[in-house]
Short mmCIF file of C-alpha atoms in Angstrom, two decimals:
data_model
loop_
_atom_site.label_atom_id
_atom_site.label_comp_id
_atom_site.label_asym_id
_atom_site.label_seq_id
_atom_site.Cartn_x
_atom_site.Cartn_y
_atom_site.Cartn_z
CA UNK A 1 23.39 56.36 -33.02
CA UNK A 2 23.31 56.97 -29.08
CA UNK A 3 25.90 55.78 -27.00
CA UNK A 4 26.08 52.00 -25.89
CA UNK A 5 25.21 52.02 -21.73
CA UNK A 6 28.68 51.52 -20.43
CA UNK A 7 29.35 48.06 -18.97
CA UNK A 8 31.38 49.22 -15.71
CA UNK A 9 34.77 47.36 -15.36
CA UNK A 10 35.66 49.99 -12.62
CA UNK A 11 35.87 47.18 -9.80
CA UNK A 12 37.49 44.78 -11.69
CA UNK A 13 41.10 44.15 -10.75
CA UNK A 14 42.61 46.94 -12.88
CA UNK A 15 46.02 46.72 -14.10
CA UNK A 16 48.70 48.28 -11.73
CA UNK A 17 52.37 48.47 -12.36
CA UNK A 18 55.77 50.30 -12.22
CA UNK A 19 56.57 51.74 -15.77
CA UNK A 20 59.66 53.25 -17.05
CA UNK A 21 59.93 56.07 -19.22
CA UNK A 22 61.25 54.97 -22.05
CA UNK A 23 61.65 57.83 -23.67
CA UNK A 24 60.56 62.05 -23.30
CA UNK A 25 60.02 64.31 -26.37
CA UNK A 26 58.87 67.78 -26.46
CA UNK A 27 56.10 68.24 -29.28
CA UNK A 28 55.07 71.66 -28.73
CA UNK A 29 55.15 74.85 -26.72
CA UNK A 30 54.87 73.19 -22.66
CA UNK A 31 53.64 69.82 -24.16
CA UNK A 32 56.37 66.67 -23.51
CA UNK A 33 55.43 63.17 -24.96
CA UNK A 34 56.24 59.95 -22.37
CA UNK A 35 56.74 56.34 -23.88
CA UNK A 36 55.83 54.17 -21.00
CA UNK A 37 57.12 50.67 -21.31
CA UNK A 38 57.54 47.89 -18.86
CA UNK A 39 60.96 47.49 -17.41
CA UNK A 40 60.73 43.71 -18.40
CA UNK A 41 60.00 43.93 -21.97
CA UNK A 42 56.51 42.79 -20.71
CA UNK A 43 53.84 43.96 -23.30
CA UNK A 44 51.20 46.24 -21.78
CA UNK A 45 47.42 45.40 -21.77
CA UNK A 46 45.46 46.25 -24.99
CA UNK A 47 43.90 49.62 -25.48
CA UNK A 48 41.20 51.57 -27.35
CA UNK A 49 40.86 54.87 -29.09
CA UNK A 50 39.73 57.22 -26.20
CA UNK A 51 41.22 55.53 -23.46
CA UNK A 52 42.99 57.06 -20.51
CA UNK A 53 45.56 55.65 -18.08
CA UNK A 54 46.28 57.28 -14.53
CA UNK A 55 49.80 58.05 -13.28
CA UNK A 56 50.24 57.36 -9.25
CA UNK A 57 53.45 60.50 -8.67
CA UNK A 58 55.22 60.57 -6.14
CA UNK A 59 53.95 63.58 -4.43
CA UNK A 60 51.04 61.57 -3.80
CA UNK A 61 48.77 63.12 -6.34
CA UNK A 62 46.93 61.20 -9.09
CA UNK A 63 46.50 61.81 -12.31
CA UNK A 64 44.57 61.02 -15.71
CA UNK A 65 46.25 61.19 -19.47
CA UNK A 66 44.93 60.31 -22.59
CA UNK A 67 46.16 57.66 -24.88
CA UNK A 68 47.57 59.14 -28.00
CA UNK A 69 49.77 56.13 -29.73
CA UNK A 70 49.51 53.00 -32.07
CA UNK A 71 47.16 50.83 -30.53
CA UNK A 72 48.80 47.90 -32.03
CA UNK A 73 51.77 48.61 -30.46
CA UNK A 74 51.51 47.03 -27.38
CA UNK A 75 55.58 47.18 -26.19
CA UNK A 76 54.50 51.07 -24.95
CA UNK A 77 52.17 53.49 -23.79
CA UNK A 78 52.23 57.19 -24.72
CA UNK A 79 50.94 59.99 -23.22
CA UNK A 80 50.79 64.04 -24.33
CA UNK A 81 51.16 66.23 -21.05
CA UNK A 82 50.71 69.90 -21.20
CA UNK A 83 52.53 71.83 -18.51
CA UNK A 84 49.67 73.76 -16.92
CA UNK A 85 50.36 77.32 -15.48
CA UNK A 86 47.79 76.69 -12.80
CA UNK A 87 48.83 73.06 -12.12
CA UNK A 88 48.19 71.95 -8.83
CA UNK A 89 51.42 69.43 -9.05
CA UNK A 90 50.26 67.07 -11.42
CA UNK A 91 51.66 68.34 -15.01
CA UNK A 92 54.52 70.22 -13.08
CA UNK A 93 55.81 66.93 -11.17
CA UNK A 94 55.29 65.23 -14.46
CA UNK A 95 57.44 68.03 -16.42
CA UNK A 96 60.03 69.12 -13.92
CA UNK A 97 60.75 65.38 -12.48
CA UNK A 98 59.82 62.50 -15.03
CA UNK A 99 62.89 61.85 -17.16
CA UNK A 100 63.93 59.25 -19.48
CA UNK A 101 64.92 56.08 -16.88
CA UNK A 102 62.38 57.33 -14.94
CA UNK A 103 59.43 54.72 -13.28
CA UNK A 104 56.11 55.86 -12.84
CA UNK A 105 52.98 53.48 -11.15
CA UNK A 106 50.25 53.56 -13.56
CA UNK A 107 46.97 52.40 -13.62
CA UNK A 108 44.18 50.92 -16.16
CA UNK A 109 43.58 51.79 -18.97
CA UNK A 110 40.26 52.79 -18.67
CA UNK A 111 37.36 54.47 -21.38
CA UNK A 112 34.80 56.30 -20.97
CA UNK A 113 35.55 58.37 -24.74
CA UNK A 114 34.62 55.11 -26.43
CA UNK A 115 34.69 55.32 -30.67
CA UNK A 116 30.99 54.66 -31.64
CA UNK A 117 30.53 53.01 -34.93
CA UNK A 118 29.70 55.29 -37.48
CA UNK A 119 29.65 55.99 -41.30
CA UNK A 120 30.60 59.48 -40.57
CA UNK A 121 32.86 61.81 -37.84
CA UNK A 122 33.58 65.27 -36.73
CA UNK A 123 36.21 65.76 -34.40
CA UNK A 124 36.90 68.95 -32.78
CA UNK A 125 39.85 69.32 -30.38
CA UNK A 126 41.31 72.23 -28.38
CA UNK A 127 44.79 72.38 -27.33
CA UNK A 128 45.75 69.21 -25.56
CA UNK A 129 42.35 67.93 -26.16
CA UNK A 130 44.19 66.76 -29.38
CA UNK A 131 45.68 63.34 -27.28
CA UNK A 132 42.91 61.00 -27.47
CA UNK A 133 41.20 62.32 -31.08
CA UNK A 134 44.81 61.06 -32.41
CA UNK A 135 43.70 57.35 -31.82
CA UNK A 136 40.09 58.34 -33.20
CA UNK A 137 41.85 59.72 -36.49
CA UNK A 138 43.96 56.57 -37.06
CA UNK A 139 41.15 54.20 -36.58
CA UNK A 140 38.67 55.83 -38.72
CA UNK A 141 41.26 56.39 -41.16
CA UNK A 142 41.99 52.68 -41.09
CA UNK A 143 38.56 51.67 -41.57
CA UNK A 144 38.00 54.15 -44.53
CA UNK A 145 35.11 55.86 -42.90
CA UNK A 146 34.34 59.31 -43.64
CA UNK A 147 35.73 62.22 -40.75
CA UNK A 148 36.68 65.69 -40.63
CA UNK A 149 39.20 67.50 -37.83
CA UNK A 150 38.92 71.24 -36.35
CA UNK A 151 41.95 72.04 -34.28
CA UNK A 152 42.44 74.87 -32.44
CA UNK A 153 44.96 75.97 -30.29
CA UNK A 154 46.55 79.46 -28.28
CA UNK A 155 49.26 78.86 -31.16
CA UNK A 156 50.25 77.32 -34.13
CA UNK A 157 54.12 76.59 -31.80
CA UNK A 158 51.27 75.39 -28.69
CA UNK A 159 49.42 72.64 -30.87
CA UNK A 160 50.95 69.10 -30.61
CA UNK A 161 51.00 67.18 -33.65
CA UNK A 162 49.67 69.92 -35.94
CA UNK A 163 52.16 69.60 -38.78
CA UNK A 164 52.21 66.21 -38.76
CA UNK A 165 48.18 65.94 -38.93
CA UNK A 166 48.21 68.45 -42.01
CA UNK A 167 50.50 66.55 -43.51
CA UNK A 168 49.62 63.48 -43.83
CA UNK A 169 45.63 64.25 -43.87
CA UNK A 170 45.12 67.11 -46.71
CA UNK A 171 41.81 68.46 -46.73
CA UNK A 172 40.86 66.33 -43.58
CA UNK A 173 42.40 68.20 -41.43
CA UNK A 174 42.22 72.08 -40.55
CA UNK A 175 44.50 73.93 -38.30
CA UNK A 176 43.53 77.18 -36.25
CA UNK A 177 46.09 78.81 -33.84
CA UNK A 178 43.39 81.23 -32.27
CA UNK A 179 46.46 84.38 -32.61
CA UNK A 180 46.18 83.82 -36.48
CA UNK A 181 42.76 83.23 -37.01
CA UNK A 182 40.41 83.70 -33.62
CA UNK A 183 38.58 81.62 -32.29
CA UNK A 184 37.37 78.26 -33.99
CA UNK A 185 34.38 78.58 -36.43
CA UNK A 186 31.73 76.31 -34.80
CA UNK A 187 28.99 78.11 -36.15
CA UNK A 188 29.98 76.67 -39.24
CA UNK A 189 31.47 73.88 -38.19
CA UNK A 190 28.16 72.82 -36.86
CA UNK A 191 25.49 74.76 -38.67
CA UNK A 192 23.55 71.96 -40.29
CA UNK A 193 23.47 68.52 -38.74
CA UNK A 194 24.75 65.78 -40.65
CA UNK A 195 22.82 62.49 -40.93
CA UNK A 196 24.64 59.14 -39.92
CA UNK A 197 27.45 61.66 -38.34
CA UNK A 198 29.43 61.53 -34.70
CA UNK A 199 30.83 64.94 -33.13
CA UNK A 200 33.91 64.15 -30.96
CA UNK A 201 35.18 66.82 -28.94
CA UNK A 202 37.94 67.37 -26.22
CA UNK A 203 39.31 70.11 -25.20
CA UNK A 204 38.97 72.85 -22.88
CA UNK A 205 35.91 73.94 -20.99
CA UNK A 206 35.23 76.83 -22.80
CA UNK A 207 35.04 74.69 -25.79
CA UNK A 208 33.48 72.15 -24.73
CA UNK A 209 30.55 74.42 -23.45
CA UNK A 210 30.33 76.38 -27.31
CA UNK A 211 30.46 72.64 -28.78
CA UNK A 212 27.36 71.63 -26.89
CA UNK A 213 25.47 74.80 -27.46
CA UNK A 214 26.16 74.26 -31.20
CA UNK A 215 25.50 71.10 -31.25
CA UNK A 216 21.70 71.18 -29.69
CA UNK A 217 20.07 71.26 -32.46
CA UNK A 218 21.56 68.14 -33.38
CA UNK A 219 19.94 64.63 -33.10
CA UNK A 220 20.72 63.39 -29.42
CA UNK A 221 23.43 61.15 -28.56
CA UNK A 222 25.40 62.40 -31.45
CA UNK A 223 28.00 64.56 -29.56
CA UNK A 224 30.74 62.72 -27.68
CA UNK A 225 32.49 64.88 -25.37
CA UNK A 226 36.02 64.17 -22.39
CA UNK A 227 36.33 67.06 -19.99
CA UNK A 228 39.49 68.04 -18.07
CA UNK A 229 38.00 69.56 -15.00
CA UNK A 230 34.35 68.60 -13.82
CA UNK A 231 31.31 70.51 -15.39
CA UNK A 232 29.16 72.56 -13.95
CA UNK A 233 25.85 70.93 -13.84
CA UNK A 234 22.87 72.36 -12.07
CA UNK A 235 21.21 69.08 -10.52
CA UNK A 236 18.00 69.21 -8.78
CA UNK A 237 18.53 68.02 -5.56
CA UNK A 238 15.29 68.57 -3.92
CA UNK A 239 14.82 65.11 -3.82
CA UNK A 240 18.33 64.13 -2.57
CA UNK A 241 17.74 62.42 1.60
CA UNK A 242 19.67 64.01 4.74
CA UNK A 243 20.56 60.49 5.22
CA UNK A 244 20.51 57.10 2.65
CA UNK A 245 21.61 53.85 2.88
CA UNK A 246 24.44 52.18 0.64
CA UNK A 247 24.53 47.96 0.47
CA UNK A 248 27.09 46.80 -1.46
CA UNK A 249 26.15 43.50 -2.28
CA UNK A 250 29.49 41.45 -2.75
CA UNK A 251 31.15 42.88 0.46
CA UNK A 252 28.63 42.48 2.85
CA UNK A 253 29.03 46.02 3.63
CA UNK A 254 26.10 48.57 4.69
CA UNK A 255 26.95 52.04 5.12
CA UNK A 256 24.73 55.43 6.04
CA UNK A 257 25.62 58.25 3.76
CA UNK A 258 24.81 61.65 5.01
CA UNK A 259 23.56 64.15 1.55
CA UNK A 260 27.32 66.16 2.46
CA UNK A 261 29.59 63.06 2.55
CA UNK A 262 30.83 61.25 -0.57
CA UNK A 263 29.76 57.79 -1.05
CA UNK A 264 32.87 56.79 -1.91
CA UNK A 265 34.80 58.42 0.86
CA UNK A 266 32.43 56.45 3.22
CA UNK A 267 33.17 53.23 1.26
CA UNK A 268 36.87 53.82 1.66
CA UNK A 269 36.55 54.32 5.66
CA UNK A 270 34.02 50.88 5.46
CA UNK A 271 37.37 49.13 3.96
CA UNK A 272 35.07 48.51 0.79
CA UNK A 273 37.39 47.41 -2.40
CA UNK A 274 37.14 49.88 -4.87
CA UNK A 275 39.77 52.94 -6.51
CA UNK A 276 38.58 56.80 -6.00
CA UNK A 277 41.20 58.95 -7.88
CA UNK A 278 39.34 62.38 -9.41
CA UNK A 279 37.25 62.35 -6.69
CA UNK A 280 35.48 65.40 -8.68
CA UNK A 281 33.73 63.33 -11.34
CA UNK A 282 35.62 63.92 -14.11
CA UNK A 283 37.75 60.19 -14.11
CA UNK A 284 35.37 57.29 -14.25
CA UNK A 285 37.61 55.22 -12.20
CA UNK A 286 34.72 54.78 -9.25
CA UNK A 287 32.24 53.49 -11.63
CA UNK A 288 29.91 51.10 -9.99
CA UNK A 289 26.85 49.31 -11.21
CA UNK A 290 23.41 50.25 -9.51
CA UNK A 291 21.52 46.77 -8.35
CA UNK A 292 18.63 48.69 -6.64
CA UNK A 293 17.82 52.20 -6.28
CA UNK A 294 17.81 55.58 -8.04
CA UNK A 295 21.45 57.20 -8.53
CA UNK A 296 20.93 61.36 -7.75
CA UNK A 297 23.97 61.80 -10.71
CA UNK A 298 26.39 64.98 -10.21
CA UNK A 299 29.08 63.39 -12.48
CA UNK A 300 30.57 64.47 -15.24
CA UNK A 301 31.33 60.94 -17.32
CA UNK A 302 28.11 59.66 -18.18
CA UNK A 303 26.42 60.93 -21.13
CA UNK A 304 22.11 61.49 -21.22
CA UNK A 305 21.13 57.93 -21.98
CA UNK A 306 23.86 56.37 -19.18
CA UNK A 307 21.82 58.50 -16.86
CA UNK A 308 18.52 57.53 -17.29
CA UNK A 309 19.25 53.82 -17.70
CA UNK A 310 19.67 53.91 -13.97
CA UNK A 311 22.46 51.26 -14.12
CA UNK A 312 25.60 52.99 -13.41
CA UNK A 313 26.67 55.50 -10.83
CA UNK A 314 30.22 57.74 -9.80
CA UNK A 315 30.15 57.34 -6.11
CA UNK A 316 32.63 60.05 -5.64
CA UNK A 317 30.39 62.80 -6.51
CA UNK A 318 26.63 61.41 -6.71
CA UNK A 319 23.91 60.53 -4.47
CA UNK A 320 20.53 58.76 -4.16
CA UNK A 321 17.04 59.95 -4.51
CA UNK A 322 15.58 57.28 -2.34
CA UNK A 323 16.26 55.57 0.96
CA UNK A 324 18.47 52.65 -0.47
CA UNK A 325 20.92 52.00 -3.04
CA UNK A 326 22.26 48.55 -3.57
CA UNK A 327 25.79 48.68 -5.40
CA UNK A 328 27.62 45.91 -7.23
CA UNK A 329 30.65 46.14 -4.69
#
């Protein structure tokens, strides 16, 4: 039950428009929820369980949030944002200056947290880490397969949704505010691997890093994992070039990409089409398909089997470990 090889839709026209905030609601302890519907009445495009849209503020910066409501409503969009203490301007902006009547550009939506078909699930989420496993929940619940939820949080007044997830899902769903309990209980959690069984996790790093070290002795391509920030991955760059060359096929364009510079920074200066926003790995949003070459991958998007295949690369962040890489672009 690997992953499917992502098909990249990164440099297909994405969807791009002015949204309103139709409404603001504050769920927990520094967490607001945004309805984002077009001014129009226009519905918005369709969306899946793990999907994320990006919000183009005003002070320039970009960011990515999760979608965490009814996928069959398609009149609105809603997003969880948590206000972060060390925010850079993103969750601030979003929390200090994005009121009801508000408009917001927004971009996508875009997945790379897809739902894998499965008879089984275990989702584990941390904190805000709870806005895309919402989606998860209600499909799986819909389609009466079997699934499981951890949640952990600082504190039972920090976790978004928590009441409402107890509620409704009895002895589905188990709540663990880390001040009451400690810290989540992975090790049994994730003692004996399940057959025909998904782990879904989101949340922060620290979790993230304790789910995949629990979960190694686990058949592969059964965890599913969305970071927040980018991982730290040792790659083995001895065979990365000084130098390489980048063709992108439809443009016409050939660039020279010294081992420092960013492929997709270079692409940008080259007037090449295509939409950078992380620019740290994390987003998916530069996702290009590999026509020729070997992809040197520093990302942190593309799961094991993505990797190998060869077929897919994050120009922000990766490189090449030969002379030439030919790129659907």
């Amino acid at each position: 039950m690997s992953a499917p090889i992502s098909t990249p839709t990164a440099q297909v026209r994405e969807f791009t428009a002015e949204l309103v905030v139709r409404s603001r609601t504050s769920v927990a302890d520094g967490v607001v929820l945004l309805d984002l519907a077009d001014p129009s009445g226009a519905a918005l495009p369709r969306w899946e369980p793990g999907a994320h849209i990006d919000l183009c503020l005003e002070n320039g910066l970009t960011r990515q949030y999760s979608l965490c409501g009814d996928f069959d409503d398609h009149s609105i969009w809603r997003i969880g944002v948590l206000l972060d203490p060390n925010s850079r301007g993103g969750s601030k902006f979003v929390h200090e200056q994005l009121r009801e009547g508000c408009r917001v550009r927004v971009r996508g939506p875009r997945n790379h947290f897809q739902l894998v078909e499965a008879p089984r699930y275990r989702f584990i989420a941390g904190g805000i880490g709870i806005t895309p496993i919402l989606a998860m929940v209600e499909q799986v619940h819909r389609t009466g397969q079997d699934w499981t939820l951890l949640y952990g949080g600082r504190t039972r007044a920090s976790m978004a949704f928590a009441d409402e997830l107890a509620t409704r899902f009895p002895g589905r769903v188990t709540i663990w505010p880390q001040d009451e309990r400690g810290l989540l209980d992975l090790e049994t959690a994730l003692k004996d691997p399940a057959d025909d069984t998904l782990v879904y996790c989101c949340g922060p790093e620290g979790l993230l890093t304790a789910v995949e070290q629990h979960c190694a002795h686990w058949p592969a391509g059964v965890l599913h994992v969305e970071r927040f920030a980018a991982k730290q991955i040792t790659v083995d760059d001895s065979a990365a070039l000084d130098r390489f060359e980048v063709v992108c096929r439809r443009s016409g364009v050939t660039i020279e990409v010294a081992a420092h510079e960013s492929i997709l920074e270079r692409l940008e200066a080259a007037g090449v089409p295509i939409t950078g926003s992380c620019y740290e790995g994390i987003c998916g949003t530069c996702e290009a398909r590999v026509l020729e070459g070997s992809p040197l991958h520093r990302d942190s998007v593309l799961n094991d089997a993505e990797r190998d295949s060869g077929s897919v690369m994050m120009v922000c962040v990766s490189g090449s470990r030969g002379e030439r890489l030919v790129l659907d672009l």
